[in-house]
C-alpha positions as YAML, in Angstrom:
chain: A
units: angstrom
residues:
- id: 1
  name: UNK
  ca: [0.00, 0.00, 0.00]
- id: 2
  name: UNK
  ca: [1.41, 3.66, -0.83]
- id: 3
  name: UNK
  ca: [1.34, 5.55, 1.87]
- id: 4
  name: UNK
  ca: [-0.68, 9.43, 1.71]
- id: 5
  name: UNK
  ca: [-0.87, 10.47, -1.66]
- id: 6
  name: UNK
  ca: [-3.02, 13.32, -1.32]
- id: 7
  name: UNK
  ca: [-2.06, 14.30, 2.49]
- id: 8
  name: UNK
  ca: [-2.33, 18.08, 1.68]
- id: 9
  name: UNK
  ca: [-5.82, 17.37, 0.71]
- id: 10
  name: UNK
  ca: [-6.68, 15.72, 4.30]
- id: 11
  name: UNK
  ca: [-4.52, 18.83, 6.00]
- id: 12
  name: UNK
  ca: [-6.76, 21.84, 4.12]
- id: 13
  name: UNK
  ca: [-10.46, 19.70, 4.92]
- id: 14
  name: UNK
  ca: [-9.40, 19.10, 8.59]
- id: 15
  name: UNK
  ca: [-8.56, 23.25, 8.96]
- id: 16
  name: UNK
  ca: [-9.50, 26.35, 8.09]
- id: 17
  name: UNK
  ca: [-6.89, 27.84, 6.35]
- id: 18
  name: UNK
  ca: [-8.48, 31.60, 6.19]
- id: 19
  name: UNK
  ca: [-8.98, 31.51, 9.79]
- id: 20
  name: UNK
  ca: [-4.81, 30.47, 10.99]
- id: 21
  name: UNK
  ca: [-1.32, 31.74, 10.38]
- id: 22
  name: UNK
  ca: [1.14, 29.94, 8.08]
- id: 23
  name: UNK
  ca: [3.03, 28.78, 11.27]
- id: 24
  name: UNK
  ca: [-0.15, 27.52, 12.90]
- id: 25
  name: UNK
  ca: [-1.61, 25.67, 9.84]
- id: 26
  name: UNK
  ca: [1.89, 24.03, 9.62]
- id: 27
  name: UNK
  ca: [2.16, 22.97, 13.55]
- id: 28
  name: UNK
  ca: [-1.54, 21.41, 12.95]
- id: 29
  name: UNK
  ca: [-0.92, 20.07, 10.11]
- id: 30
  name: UNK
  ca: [2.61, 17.83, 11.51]
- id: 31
  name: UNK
  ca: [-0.49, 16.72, 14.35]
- id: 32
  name: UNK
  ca: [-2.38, 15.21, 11.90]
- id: 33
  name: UNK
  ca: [0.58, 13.60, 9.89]
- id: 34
  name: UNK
  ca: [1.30, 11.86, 13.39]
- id: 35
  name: UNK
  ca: [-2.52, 10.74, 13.57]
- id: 36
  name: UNK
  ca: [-2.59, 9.53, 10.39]
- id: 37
  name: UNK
  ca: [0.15, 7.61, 10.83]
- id: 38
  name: UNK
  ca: [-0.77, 6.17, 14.08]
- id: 39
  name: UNK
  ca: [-4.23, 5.12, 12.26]
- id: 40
  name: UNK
  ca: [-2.32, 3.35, 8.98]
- id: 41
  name: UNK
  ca: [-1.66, 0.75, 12.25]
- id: 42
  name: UNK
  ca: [1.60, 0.79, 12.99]
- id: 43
  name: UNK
  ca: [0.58, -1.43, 15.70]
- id: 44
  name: UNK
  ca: [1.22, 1.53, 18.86]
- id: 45
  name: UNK
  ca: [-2.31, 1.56, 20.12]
- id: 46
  name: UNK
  ca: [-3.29, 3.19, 23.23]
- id: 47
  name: UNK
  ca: [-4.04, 0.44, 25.86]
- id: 48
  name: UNK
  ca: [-3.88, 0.82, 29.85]
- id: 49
  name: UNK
  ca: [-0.65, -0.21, 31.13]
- id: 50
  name: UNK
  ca: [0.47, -1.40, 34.92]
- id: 51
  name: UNK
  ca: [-1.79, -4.35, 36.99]
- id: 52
  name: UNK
  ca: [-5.28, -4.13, 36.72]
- id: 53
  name: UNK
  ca: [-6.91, -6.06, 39.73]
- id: 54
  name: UNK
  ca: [-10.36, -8.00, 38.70]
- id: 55
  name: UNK
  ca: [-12.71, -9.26, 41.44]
- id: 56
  name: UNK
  ca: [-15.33, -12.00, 40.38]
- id: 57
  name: UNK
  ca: [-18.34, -13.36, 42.47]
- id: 58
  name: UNK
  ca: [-19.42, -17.30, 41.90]
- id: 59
  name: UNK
  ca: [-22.92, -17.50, 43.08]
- id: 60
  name: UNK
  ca: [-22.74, -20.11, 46.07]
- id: 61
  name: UNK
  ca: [-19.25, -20.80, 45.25]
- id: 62
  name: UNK
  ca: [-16.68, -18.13, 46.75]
- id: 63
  name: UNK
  ca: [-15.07, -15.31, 45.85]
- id: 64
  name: UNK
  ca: [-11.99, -15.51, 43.36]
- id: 65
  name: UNK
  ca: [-9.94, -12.44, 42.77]
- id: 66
  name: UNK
  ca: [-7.38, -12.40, 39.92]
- id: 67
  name: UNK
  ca: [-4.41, -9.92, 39.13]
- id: 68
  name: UNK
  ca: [-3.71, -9.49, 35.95]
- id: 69
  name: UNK
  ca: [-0.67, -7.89, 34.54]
- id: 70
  name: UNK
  ca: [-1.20, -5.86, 31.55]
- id: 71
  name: UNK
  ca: [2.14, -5.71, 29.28]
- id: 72
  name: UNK
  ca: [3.73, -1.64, 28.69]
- id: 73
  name: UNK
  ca: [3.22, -0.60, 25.18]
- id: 74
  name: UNK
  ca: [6.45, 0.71, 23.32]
- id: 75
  name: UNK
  ca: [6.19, 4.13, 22.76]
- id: 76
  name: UNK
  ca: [6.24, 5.08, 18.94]
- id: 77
  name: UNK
  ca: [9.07, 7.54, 18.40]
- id: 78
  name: UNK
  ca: [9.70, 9.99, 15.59]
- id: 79
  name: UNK
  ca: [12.44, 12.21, 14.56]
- id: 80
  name: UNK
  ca: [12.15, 15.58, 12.46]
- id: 81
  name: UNK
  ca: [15.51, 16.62, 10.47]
- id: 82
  name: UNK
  ca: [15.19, 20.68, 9.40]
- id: 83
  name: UNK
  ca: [16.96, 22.48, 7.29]
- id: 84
  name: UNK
  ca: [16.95, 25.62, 9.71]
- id: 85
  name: UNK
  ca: [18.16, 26.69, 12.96]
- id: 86
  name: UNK
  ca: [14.63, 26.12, 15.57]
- id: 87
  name: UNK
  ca: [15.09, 29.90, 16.50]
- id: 88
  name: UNK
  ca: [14.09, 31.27, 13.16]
- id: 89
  name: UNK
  ca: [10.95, 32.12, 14.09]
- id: 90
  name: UNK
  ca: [9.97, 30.91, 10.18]
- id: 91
  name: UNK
  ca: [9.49, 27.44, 8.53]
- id: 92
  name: UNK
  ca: [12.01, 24.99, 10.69]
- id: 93
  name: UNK
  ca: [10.61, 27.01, 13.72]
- id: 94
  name: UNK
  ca: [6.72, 26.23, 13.07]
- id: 95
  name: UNK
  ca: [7.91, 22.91, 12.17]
- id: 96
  name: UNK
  ca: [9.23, 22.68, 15.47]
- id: 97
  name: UNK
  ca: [6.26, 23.97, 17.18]
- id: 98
  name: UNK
  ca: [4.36, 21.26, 15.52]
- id: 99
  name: UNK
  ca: [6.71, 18.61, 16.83]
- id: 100
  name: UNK
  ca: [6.30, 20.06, 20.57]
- id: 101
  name: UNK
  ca: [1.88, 19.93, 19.77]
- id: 102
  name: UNK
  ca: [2.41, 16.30, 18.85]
- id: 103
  name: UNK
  ca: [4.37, 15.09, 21.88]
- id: 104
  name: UNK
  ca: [2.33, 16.89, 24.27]
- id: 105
  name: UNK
  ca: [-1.18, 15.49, 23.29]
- id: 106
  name: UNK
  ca: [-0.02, 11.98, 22.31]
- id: 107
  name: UNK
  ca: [1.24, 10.30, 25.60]
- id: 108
  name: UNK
  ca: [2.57, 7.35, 23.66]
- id: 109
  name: UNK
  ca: [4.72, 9.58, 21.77]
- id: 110
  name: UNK
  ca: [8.26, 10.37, 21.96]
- id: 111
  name: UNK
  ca: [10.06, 12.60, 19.54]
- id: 112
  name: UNK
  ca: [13.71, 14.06, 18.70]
- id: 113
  name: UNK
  ca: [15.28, 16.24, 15.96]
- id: 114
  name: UNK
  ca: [18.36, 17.74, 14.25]
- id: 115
  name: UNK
  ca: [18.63, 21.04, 13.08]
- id: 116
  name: UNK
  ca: [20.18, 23.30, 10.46]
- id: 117
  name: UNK
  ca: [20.91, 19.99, 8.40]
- id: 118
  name: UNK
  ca: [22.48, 20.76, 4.99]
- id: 119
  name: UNK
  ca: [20.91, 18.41, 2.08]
- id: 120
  name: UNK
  ca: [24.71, 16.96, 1.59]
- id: 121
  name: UNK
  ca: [24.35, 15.49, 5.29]
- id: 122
  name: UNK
  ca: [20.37, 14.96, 5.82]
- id: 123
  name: UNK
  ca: [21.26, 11.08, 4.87]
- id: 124
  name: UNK
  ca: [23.71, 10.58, 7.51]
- id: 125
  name: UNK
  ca: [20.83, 12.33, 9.54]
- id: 126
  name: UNK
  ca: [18.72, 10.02, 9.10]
- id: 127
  name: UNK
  ca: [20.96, 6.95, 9.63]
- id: 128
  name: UNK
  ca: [21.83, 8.23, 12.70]
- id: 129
  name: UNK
  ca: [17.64, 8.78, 14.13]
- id: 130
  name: UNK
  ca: [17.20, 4.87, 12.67]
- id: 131
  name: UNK
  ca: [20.36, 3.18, 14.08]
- id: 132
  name: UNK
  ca: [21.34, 5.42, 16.92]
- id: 133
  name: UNK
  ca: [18.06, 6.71, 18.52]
- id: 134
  name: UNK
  ca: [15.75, 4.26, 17.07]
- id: 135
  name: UNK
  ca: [13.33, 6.24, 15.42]
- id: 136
  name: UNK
  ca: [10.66, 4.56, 14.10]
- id: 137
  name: UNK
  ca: [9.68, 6.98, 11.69]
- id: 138
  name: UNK
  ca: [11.02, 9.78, 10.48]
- id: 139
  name: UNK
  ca: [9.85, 13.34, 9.16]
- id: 140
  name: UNK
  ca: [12.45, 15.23, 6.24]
- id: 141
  name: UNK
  ca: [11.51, 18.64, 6.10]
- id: 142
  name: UNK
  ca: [12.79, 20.63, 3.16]
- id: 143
  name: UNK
  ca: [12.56, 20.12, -0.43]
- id: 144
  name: UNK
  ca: [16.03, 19.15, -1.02]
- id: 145
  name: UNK
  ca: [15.91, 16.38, 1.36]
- id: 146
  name: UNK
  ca: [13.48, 14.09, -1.06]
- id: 147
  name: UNK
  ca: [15.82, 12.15, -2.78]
- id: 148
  name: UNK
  ca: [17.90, 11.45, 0.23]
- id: 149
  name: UNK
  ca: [14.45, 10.49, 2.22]
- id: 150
  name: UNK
  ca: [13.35, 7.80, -0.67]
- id: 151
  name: UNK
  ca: [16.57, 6.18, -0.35]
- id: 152
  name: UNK
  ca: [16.48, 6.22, 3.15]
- id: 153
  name: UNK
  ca: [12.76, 4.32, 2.64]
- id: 154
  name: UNK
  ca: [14.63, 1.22, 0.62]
- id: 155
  name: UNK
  ca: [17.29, 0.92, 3.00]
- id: 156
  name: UNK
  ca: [15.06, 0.62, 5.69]
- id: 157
  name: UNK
  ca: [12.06, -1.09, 4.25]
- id: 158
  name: UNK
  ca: [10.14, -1.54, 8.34]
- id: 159
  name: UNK
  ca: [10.36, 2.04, 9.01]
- id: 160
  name: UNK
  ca: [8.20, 5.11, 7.67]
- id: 161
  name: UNK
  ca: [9.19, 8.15, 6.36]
- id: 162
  name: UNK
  ca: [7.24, 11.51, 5.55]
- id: 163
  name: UNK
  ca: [8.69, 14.03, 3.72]
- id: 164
  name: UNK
  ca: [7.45, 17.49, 2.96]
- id: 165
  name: UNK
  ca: [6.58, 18.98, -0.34]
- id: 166
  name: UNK
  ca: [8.15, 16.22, -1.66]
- id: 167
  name: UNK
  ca: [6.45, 14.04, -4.62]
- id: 168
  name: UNK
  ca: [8.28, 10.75, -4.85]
- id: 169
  name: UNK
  ca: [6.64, 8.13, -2.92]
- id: 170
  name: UNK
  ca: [7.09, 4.52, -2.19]
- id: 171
  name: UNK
  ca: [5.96, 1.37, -0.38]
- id: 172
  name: UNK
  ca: [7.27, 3.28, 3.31]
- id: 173
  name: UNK
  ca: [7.33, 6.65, 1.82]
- id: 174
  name: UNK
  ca: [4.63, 9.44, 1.94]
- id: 175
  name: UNK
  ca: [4.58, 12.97, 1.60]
- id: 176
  name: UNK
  ca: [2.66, 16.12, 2.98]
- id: 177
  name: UNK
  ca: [2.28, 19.55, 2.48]
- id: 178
  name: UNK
  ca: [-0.59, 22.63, 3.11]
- id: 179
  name: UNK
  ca: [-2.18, 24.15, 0.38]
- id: 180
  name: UNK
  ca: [-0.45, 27.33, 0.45]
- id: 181
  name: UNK
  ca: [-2.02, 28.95, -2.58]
- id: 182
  name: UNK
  ca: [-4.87, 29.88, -0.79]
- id: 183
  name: UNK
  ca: [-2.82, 31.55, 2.18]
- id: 184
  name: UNK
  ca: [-0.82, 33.48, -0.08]
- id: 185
  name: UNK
  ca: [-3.99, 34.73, -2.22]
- id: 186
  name: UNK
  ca: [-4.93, 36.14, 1.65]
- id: 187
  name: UNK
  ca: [-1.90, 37.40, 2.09]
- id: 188
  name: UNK
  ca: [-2.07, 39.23, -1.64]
- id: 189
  name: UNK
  ca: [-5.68, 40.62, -0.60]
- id: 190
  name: UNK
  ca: [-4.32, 42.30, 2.79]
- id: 191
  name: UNK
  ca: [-1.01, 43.64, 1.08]
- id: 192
  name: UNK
  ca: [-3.53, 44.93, -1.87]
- id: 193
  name: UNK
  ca: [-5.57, 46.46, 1.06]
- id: 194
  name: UNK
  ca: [-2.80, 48.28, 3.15]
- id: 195
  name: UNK
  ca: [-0.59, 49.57, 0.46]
- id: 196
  name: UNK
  ca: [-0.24, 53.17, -0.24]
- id: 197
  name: UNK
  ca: [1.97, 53.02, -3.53]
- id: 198
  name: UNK
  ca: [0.42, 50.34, -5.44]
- id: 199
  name: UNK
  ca: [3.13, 48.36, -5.35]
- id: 200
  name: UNK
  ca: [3.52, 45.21, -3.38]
- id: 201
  name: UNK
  ca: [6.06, 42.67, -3.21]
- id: 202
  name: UNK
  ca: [6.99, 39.09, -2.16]
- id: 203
  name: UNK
  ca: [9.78, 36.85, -1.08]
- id: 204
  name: UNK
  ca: [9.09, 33.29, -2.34]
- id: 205
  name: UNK
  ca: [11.36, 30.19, -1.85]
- id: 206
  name: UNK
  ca: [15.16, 30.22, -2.41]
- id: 207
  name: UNK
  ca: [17.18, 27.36, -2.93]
- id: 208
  name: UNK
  ca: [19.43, 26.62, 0.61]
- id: 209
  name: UNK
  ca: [23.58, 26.04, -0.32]
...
């Protein structure tokens, strides 16, 4: 089974994009990648953990009280590799911010990341989150980390991978993205509505050295 082929679709139904900020629509967004994945059944279900004491009552027999010992789930843990410092206050920092929403509502969730990764090194990045920390999946998220993410998904064919704004996909592969079209035609209406010489401008995407 491929895995999210249309995630961006799922992200832009699940929120209102002309109601929150870029950096908010990306932290929810990295929630629901987590959910998603959790619901593909990865096998890291929430159960009750610890002893569990159960009392039963034989009519005209006696009393028989069991403990039972219900087994610790593993926690599920995921690592995000940026591109950016977390203090940028841009698109590694809501990234980030997304990360920190995900670990604090999931209880079965542990996370880790690397920052300011260059695309030459993102592969060793990821080597190290699979063989060092034991990551069980993995989030790239920059553009020039696809290529390096796909191979990542063959040589590790029992882990998962997500990579953002990415379009190559495979068996352990997926990709995600917002539809940003639609925040930057808001963003073109309020610049249209505040200027006072006509003229507006806007910084797009660069490529990253």
């Amino acid at each position: 089974m491929y895995i999210s082929a249309n995630l961006k679709y799922i992200f832009v139904k699940g929120f209102s994009v002309t109601s929150e900020s870029r950096r908010d629509f990306i932290k929810y967004a990295a929630s629901g990648v987590v959910g998603l994945i959790v619901g593909l059944g990865l096998g890291y279900s929430i159960a009750p953990r610890g002893v569990e004491t159960v009392t039963t009552t034989i009519p005209t027999e006696k009393t028989v009280t069991t403990t039972i010992t219900i087994p610790e789930r593993k926690k599920l843990k995921a690592g995000w590799i940026y591109v950016g410092p977390i203090g940028d206050y841009g698109w590694t920092h809501a990234h980030d911010q997304g990360r920190k929403y995900c670990e604090k509502k999931y209880p079965w969730l542990e996370t880790t990341f690397a920052e300011s990764v260059s695309e030459a090194d993102v592969g060793r990045f990821i080597d190290r989150m699979i063989t060092e920390e034991k990551c069980d999946l993995v989030f790239t998220t920059s553009f020039g980390f696809m290529d390096a993410t796909v191979e990542a998904g063959n040589k590790y064919p029992n882990k998962l991978f997500f990579h953002c704004s990415g379009f190559k996909r495979s068996r352990n592969v997926g990709t995600y993205f917002a539809e940003f079209y639609q925040l930057y035609y808001l963003n073109g209406l309020m610049a249209g509505a505040l200027t006072k010489t006509n003229k507006v401008g806007y910084v797009a995407a660069y490529d990253i050295p």
